Coordinates of C-alpha atoms in Angstrom, one line a residue:
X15 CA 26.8 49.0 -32.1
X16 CA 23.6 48.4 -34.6
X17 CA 21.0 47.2 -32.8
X18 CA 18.6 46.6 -36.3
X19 CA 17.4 43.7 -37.4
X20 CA 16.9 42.4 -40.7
X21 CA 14.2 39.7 -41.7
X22 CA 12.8 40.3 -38.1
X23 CA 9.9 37.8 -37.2
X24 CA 8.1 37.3 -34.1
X25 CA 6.4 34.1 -33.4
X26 CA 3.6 33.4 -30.3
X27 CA 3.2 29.8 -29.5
X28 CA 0.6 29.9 -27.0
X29 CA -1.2 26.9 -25.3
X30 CA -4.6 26.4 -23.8
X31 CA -6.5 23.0 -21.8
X32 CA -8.9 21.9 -23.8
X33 CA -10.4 19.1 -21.8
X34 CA -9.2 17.3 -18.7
X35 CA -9.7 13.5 -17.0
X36 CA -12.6 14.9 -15.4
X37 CA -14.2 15.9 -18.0
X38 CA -16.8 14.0 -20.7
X39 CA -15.6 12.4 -23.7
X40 CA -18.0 15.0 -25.4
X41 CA -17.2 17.8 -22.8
X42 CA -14.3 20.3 -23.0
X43 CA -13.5 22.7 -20.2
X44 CA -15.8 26.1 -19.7
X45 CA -13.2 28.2 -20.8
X46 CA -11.7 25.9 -24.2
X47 CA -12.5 28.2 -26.4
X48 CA -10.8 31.5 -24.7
X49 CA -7.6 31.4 -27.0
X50 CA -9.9 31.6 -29.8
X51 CA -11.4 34.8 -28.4
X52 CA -9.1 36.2 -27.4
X53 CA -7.0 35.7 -30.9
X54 CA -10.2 37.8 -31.9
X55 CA -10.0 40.6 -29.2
X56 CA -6.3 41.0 -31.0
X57 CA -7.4 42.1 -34.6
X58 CA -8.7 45.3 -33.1
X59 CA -4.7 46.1 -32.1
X60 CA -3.7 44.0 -34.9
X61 CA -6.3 44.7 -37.7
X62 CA -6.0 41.6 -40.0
X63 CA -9.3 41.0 -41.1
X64 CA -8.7 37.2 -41.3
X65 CA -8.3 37.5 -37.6
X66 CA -11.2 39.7 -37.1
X67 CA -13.4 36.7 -38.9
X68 CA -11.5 33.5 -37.7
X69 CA -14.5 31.8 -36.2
X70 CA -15.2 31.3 -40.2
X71 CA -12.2 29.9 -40.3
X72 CA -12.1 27.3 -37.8
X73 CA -13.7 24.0 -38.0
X74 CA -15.1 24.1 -34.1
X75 CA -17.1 27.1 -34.8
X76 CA -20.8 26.4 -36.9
X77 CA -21.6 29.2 -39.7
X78 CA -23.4 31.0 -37.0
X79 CA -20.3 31.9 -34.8
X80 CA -20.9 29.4 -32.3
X81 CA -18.3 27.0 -30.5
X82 CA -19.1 23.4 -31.5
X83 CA -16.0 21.6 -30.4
X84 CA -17.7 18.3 -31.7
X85 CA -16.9 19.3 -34.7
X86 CA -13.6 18.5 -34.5
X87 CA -14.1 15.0 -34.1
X88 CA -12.9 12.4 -36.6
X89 CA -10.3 15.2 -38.0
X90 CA -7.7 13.5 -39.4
X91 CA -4.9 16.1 -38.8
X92 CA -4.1 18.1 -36.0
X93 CA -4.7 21.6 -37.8
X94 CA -8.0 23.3 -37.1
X95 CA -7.9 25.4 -40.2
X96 CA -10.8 24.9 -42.6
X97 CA -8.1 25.1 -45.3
X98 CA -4.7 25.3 -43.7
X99 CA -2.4 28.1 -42.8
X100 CA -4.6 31.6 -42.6
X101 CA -2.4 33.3 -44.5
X102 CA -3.0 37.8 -43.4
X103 CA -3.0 40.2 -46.3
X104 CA -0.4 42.8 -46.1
X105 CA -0.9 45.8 -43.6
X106 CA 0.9 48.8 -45.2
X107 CA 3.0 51.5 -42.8
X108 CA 5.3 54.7 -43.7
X109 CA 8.2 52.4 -43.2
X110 CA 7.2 48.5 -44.5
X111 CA 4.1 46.3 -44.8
X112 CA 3.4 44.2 -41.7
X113 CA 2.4 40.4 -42.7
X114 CA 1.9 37.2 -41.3
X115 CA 0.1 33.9 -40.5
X116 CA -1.4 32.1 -37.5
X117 CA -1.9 28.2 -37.5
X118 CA -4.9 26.7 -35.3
X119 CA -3.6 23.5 -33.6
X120 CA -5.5 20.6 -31.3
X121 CA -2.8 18.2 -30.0
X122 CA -4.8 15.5 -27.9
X123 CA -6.4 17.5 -24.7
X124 CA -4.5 21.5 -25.9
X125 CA -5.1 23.8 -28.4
X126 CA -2.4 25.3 -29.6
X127 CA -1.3 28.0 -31.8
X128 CA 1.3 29.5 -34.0
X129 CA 1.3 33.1 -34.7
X130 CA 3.5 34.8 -36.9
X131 CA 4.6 38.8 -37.9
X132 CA 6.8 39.7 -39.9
X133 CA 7.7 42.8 -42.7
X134 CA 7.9 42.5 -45.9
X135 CA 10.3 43.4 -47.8
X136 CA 12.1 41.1 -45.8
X137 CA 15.5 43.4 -46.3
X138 CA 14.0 45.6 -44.3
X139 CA 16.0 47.2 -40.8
X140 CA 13.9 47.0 -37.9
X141 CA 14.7 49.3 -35.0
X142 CA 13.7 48.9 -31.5
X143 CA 11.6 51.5 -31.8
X144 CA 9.6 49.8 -34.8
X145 CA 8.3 47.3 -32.4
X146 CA 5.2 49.2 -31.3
X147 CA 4.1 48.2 -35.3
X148 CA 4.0 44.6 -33.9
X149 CA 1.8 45.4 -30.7
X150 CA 4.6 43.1 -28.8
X151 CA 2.7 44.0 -25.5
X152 CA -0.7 42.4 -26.2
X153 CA 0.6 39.6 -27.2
X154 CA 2.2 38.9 -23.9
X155 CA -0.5 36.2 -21.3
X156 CA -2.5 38.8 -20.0
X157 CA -4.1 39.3 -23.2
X158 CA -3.5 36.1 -24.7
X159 CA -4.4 34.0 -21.4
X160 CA -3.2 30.5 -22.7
X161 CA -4.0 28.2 -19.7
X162 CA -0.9 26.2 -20.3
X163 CA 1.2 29.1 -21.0
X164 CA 3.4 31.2 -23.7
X165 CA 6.4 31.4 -25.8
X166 CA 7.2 34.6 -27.9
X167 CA 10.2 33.8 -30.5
X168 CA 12.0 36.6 -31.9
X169 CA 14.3 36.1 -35.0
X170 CA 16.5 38.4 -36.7
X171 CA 19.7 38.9 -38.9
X172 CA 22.3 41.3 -37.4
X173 CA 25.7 42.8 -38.6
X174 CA 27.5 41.8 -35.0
X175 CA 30.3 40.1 -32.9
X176 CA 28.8 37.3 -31.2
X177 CA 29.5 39.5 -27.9
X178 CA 27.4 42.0 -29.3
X179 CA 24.7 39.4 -30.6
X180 CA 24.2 39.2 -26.5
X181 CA 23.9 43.0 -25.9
X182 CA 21.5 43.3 -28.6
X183 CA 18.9 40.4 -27.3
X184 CA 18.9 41.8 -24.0
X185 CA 18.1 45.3 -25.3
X186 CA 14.8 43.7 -27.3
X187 CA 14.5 41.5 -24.7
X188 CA 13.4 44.9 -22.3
X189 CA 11.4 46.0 -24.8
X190 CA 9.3 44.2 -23.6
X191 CA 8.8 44.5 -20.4
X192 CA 6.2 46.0 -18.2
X193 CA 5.1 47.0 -15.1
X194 CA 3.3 43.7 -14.5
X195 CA 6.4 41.8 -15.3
X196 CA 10.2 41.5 -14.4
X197 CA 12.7 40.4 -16.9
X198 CA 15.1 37.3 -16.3
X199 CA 17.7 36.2 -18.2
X200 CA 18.1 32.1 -18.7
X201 CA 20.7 31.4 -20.6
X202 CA 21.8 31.1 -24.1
X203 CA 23.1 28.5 -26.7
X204 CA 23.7 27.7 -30.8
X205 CA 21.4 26.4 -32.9
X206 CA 21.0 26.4 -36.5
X207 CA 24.1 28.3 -36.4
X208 CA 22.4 31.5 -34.8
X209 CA 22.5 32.6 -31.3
X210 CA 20.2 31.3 -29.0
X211 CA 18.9 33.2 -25.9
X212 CA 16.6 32.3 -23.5
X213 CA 14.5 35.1 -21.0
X214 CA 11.4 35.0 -18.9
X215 CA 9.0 37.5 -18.4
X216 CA 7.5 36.5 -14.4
X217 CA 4.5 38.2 -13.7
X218 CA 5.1 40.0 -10.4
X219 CA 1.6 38.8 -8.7
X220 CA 1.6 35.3 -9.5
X221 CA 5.2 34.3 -10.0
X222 CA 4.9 30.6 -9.6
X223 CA 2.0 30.5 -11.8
X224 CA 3.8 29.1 -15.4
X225 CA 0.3 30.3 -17.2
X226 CA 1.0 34.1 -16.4
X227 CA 4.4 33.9 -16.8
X228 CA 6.2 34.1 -20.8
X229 CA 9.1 32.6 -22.4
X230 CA 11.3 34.6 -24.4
X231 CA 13.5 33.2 -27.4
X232 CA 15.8 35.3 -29.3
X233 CA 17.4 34.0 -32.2
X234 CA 20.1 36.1 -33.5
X235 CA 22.0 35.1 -36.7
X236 CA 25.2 36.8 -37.7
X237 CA 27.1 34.1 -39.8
X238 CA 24.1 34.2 -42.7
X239 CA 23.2 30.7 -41.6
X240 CA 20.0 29.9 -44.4
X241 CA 16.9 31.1 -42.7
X242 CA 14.8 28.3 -44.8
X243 CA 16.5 25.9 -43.5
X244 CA 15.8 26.9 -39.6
X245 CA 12.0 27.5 -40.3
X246 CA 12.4 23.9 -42.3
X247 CA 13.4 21.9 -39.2
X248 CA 11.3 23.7 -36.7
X249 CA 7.7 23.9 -38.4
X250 CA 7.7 20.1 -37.9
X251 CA 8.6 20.1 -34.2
X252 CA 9.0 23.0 -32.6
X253 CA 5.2 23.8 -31.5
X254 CA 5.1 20.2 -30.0
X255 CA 8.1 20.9 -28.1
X256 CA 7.4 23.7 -26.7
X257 CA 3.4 22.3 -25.8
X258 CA 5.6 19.2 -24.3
X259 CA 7.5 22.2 -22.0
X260 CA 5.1 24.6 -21.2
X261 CA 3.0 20.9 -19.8
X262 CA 5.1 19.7 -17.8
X263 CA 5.9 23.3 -16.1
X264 CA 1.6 23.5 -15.4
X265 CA 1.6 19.6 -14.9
X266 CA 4.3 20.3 -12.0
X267 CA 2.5 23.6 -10.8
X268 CA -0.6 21.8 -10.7
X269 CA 1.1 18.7 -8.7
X270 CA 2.6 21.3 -6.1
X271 CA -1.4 22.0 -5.5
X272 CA -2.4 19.1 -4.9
X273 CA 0.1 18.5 -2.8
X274 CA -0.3 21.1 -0.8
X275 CA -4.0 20.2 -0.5
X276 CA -3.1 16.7 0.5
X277 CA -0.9 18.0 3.1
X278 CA -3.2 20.2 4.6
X279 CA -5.7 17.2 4.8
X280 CA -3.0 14.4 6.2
X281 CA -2.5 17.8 9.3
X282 CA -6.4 16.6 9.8
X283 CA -6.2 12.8 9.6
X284 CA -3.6 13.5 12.7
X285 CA -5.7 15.1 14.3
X286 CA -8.4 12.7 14.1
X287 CA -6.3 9.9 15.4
X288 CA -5.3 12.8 18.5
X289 CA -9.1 13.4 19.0
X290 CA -9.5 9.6 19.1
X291 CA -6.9 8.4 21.4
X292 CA -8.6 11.4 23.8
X293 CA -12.2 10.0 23.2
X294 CA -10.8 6.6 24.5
X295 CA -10.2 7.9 27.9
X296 CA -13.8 9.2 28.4
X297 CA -15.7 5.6 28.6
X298 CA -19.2 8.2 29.6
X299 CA -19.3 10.3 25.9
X300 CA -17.0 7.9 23.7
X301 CA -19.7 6.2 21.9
X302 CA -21.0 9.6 20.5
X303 CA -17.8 11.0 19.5
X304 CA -16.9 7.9 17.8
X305 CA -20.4 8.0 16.3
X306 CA -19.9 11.7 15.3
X307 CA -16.2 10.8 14.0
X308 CA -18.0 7.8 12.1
X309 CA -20.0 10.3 10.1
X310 CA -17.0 12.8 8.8
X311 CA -13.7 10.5 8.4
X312 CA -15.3 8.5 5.2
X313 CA -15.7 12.0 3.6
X314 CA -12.1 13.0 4.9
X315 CA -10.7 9.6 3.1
X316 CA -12.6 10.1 -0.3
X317 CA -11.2 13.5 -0.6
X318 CA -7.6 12.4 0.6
X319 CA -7.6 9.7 -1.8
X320 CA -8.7 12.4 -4.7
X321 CA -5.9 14.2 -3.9
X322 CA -3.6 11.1 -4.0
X323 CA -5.4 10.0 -7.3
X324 CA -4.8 13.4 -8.8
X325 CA -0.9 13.0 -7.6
X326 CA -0.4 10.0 -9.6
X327 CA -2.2 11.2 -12.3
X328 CA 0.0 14.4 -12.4
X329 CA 3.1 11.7 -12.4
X330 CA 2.1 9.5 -15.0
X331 CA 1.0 12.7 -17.1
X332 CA 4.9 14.6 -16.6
X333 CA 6.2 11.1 -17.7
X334 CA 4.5 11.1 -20.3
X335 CA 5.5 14.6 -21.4
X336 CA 8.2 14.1 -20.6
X337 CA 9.3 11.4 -23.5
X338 CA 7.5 13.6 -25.7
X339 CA 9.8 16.2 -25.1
X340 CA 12.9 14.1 -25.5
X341 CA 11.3 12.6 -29.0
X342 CA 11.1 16.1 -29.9
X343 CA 14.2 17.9 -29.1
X344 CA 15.8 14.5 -30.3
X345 CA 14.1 15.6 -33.8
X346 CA 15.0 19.2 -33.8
X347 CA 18.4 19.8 -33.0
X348 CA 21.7 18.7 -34.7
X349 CA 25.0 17.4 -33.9
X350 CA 26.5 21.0 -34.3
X351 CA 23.6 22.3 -32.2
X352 CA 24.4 23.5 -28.6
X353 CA 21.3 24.5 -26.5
X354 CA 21.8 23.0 -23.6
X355 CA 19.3 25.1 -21.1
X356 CA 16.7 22.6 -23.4
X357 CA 18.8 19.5 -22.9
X358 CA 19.3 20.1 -19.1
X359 CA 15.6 21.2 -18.5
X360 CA 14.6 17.5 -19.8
X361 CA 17.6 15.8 -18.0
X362 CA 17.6 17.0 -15.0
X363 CA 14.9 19.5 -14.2
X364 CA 12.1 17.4 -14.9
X365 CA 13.6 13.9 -14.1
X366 CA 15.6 14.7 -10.9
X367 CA 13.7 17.3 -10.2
X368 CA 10.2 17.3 -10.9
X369 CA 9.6 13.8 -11.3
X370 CA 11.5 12.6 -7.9
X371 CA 9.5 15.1 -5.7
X372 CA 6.2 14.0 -6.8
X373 CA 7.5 10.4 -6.0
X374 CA 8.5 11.5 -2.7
X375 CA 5.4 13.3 -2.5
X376 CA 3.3 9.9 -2.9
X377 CA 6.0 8.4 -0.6
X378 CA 5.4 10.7 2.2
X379 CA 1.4 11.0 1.8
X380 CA 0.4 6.9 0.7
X381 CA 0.3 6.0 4.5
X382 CA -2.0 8.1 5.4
X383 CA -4.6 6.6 3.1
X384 CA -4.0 3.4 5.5
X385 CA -4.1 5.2 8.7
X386 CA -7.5 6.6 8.1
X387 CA -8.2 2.9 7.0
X388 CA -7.5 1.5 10.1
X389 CA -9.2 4.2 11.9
X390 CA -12.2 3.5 10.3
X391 CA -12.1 0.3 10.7
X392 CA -11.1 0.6 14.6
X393 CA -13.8 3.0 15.7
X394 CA -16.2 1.2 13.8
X395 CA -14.9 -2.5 15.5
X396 CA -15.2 -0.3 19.3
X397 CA -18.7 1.1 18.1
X398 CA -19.7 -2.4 17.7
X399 CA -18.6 -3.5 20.9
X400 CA -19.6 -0.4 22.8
X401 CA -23.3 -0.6 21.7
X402 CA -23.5 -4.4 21.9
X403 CA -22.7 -4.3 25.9
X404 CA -25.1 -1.4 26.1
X405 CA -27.9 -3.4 24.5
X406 CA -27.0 -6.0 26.8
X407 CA -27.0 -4.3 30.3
X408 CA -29.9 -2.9 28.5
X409 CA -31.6 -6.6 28.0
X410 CA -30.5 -7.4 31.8
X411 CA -32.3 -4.0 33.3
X412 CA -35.3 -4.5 31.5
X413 CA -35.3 -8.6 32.5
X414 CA -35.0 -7.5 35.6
X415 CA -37.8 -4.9 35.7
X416 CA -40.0 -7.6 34.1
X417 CA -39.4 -10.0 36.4
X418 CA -40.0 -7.7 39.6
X419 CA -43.0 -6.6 38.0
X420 CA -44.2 -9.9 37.3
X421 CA -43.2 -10.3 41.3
X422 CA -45.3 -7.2 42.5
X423 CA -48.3 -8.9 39.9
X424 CA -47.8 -12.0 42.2
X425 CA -47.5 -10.8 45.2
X426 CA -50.5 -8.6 44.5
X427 CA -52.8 -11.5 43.7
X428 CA -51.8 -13.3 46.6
X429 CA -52.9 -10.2 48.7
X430 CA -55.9 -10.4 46.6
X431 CA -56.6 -13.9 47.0
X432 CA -56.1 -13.3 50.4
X433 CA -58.0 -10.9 51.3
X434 CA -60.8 -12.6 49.1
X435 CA -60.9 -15.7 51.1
X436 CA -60.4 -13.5 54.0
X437 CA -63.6 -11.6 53.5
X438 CA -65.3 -14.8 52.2
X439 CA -64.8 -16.5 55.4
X440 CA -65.9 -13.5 57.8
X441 CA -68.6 -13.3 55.5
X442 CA -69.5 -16.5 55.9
X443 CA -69.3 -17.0 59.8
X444 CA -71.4 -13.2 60.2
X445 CA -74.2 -14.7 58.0
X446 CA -74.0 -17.7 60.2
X447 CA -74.0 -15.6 63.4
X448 CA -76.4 -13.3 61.7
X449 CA -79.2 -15.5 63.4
X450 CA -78.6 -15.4 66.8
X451 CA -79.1 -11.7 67.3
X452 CA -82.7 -10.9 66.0
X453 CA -83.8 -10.9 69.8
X454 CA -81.8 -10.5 73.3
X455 CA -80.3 -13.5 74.4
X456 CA -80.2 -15.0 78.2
X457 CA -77.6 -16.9 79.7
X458 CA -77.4 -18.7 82.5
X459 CA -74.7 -17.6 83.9
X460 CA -75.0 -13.4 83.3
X461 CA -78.2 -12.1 85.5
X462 CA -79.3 -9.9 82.2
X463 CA -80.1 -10.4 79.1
X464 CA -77.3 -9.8 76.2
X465 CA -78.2 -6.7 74.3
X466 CA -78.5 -7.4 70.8
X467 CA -76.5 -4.9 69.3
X468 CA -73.3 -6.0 71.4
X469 CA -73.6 -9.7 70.8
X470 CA -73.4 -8.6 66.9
X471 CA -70.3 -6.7 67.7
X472 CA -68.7 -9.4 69.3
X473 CA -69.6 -11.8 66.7
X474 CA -68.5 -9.1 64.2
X475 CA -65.3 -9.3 65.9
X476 CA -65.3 -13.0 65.8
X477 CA -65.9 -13.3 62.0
X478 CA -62.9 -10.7 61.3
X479 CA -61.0 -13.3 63.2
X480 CA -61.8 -15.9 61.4
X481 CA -61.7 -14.2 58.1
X482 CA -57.8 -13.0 59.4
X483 CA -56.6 -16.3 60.3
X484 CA -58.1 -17.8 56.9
X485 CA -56.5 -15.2 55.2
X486 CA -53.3 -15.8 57.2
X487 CA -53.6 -19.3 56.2
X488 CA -54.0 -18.9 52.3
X489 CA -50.9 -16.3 51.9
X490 CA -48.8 -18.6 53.4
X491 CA -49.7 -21.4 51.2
X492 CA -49.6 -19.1 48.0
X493 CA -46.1 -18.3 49.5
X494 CA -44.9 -21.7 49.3
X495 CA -46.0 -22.4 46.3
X496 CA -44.8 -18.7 44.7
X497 CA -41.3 -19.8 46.1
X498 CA -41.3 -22.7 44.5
X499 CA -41.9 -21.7 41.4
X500 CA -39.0 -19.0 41.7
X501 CA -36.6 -21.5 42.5
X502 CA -37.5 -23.6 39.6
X503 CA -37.1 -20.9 37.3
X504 CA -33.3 -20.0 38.7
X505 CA -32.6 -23.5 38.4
X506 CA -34.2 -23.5 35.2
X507 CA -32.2 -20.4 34.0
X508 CA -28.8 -21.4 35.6
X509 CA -29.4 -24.9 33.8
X510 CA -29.4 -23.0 30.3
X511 CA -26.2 -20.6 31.4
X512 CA -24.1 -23.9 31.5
X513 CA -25.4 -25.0 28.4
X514 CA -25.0 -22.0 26.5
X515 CA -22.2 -22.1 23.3
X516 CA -20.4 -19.5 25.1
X517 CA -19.6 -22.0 28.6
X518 CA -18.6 -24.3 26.8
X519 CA -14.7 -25.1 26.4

């Protein structure tokens, strides 16, 4: 079997993010201009010179070699190219000259671009083993690094059975492969009257990840279907299909994410509600915890409702991609076409597939967003009553110490009023006593005289008597009246209890 290929042409269609939602409208991503660069790094394996200089070529780089992505603004077609297709003069070899093309694209938020190889004269066999002339393996997405991901499209004319058309794409197929990849094959179809086969390079560390991961097409054409016509029909389309695809595979990816992130954070709004239905049972610390939980649940439900928002941005965003997709394949295959790996991907892997689990996604997660809602709004309605009967008992202890300090006031001014007249009175009946005592006194009835010094003790005595029982006296009339005044008060305050709004039916 003859594995050569005539008019042999490879094709990367690679895709990067330029901006997202989040961004500006005069911002792009940090790393927009990385496909450019790296289509730079490439001219020193593939040593075009228009490569090598394609900042000059490009209308979001300045004449200084800076990135000025403002530049592109008001461009009224989606081709970055100063002046079109950069066309690559001829690199000669022992065997053929290697040629080719590359087309700068901006469709909407993605750069895009489509670069081609190919040998001249186009008659010319290539063999497997002319491949290293292309550089095959630094075009693959760890050199290339599109964000959105890759698509490497080989074409070539064979002398072959259509059995042996399948044989010979899986033998270029493994050329090239690597160590950091492992080969799949898809499946395979008609189209343009040439064999169609589909393969996927998955990177072996990040498998899931569409951006590391390339898409192999291999067209091989042995009925002499017109070549022309093929690159006719797909120039128009066939990058905006595959940018449509290679969307909706990082759209979904990046869907699964937040997903996953929303999961993880609807595990924590459960066991919020867990850590409040166990604060409830504590009545001594449940004002602090819902205080504490107060603090940290509003920043739980702004970034759970982030990761909702980005779910149904994610869904309205595959939709979307998803008609594009359709318009396109609608545009680039014909009746007697037959791919239907593209056909089924649209149908039913992104519909049924993609589409209905983010929907069940949003299904599953959306009442969460009300549960944290609700607990909010609970713990904040509890907090509210919790620290209005605290203020109250609050109000009652301090009523109450008022009013038995203003008692111990009272009762202390009666004791000094007391006391006052007390003294007053004693003092008054000594000075009146006072004047009796200067000299002995005789009485009839004692056969000595009274000393002195012990008729003033005995009138001393007297006076504290008096002074006592006037004392006596005045405390029990303050008494009477300090009781009467209490009971007014109560009645007083009891009187305003029954009149209070809240007594009232």
């Amino acid at each position: 079997m003859n594995n050569s290929l005539k008019n042999f042409t490879v094709t990367l269609y690679s895709f990067h993010l330029r901006h997202t939602l989040t961004d500006a409208p005069d911002q792009v991503d940090k790393d927009a201009n990385l496909l450019w660069e790296n289509l730079i790094k490439l001219s020193e394996f593939l040593p075009f010179s228009e490569l090598k200089e394609l900042r000059t070529k490009l209308i979001c780089y300045d004449e200084a070699g800076n990135y000025i992505p403002q530049n592109e603004n008001g461009q009224q077609t989606e081709s970055l190219a100063t002046s079109g297709i950069i066309e690559f003069k001829p690199i000669k070899n022992d065997q053929f000259s290697l040629v080719g093309n590359v087309q700068p694209f901006r469709f909407n938020d993605t750069y895009a671009i489509d670069l081609t190889l190919f040998c001249e004269p186009f008659s010319t066999s290539i063999d497997t083993t002319d491949l290293t002339h292309f550089e095959l393996n630094h075009l693959l997405p760890n050199s290339i690094q599109g964000s959105l991901g890759q698509t490497l499209w080989l074409y070539g004319k064979a002398e072959a059975t259509d059995d042996e058309c399948k044989e010979i794409a899986k033998l270029w197929a493994n050329k090239l492969l690597t160590n950091e990849y492992k080969l799949v094959f898809r499946d395979q179809g008609k189209l343009f009257k040439s064999h169609i086969f589909q393969y996927e390079l998955i990177n072996l560390t990040e498998p899931q990840n569409p951006s590391k991961n390339c898409q192999i097409l291999i067209s091989i054409n042995n009925h002499q279907a017109d070549k022309i016509e093929l690159e006719e029909k797909i120039n128009d389309w066939i990058i905006e299909f595959l940018c449509c695809r290679h969307k909706i595979l990082y759209i979904y990816q990046k869907a699964e994410q937040a997903n996953q992130t929303a999961r993880k954070q609807y595990v924590q709004i459960e066991k919020k509600i867990e850590e409040f239905s166990q604060a409830i049972a504590k009545p001594e610390t449940r004002l602090e915890t819902f205080k504490e939980m107060l603090n940290s649940i509003p920043i739980d439900s702004l970034n759970y409702s982030r990761s909702l928002r980005d779910l149904k941005t994610y869904s309205t965003s595959l939709s979307t991609n998803i008609i594009n997709y359709k318009t396109c394949l609608k545009n680039i295959l014909t009746p007697e076409d037959q791919v239907k790996f593209w056909q089924e991907f649209g149908d039913r892997t992104c519909k049924q597939l993609y589409q209905t689990q983010i929907e069940i996604n949003l299904n599953y997660l959306s009442p969460g967003q009300d549960l944290l809602e609700q607990l909010i709004n609970t713990i904040r309605s509890l907090v509210e009553i919790e620290q209005a009967e605290i203020d109250q008992e609050n109000a009652k202890t301090l009523s109450k110490n008022e009013k038995e300090e203003a008692k111990r006031d009272k009762s202390l001014e009666r004791t000094i009023s007391t006391l006052g007249v007390g003294l007053g009175v004693g003092g008054i009946a000594s000075s009146i006593t006072s004047a009796y005592i200067e000299k002995p006194r005789t009485l009839s009835y004692l056969e000595k005289p009274v000393d002195p010094w012990i008729l003033a003790s005995l009138l001393s005595l007297l006076s504290i008597v008096i002074g006592a029982i006037a004392g006596f006296i005045i405390w029990q009339i303050t008494k009477l009246i300090s009781e009467e005044k209490n009971r007014e008060e109560t009645n007083r305050e009891e009187t305003n209890r029954e009149n209070s709004p809240c007594n009232r039916d």
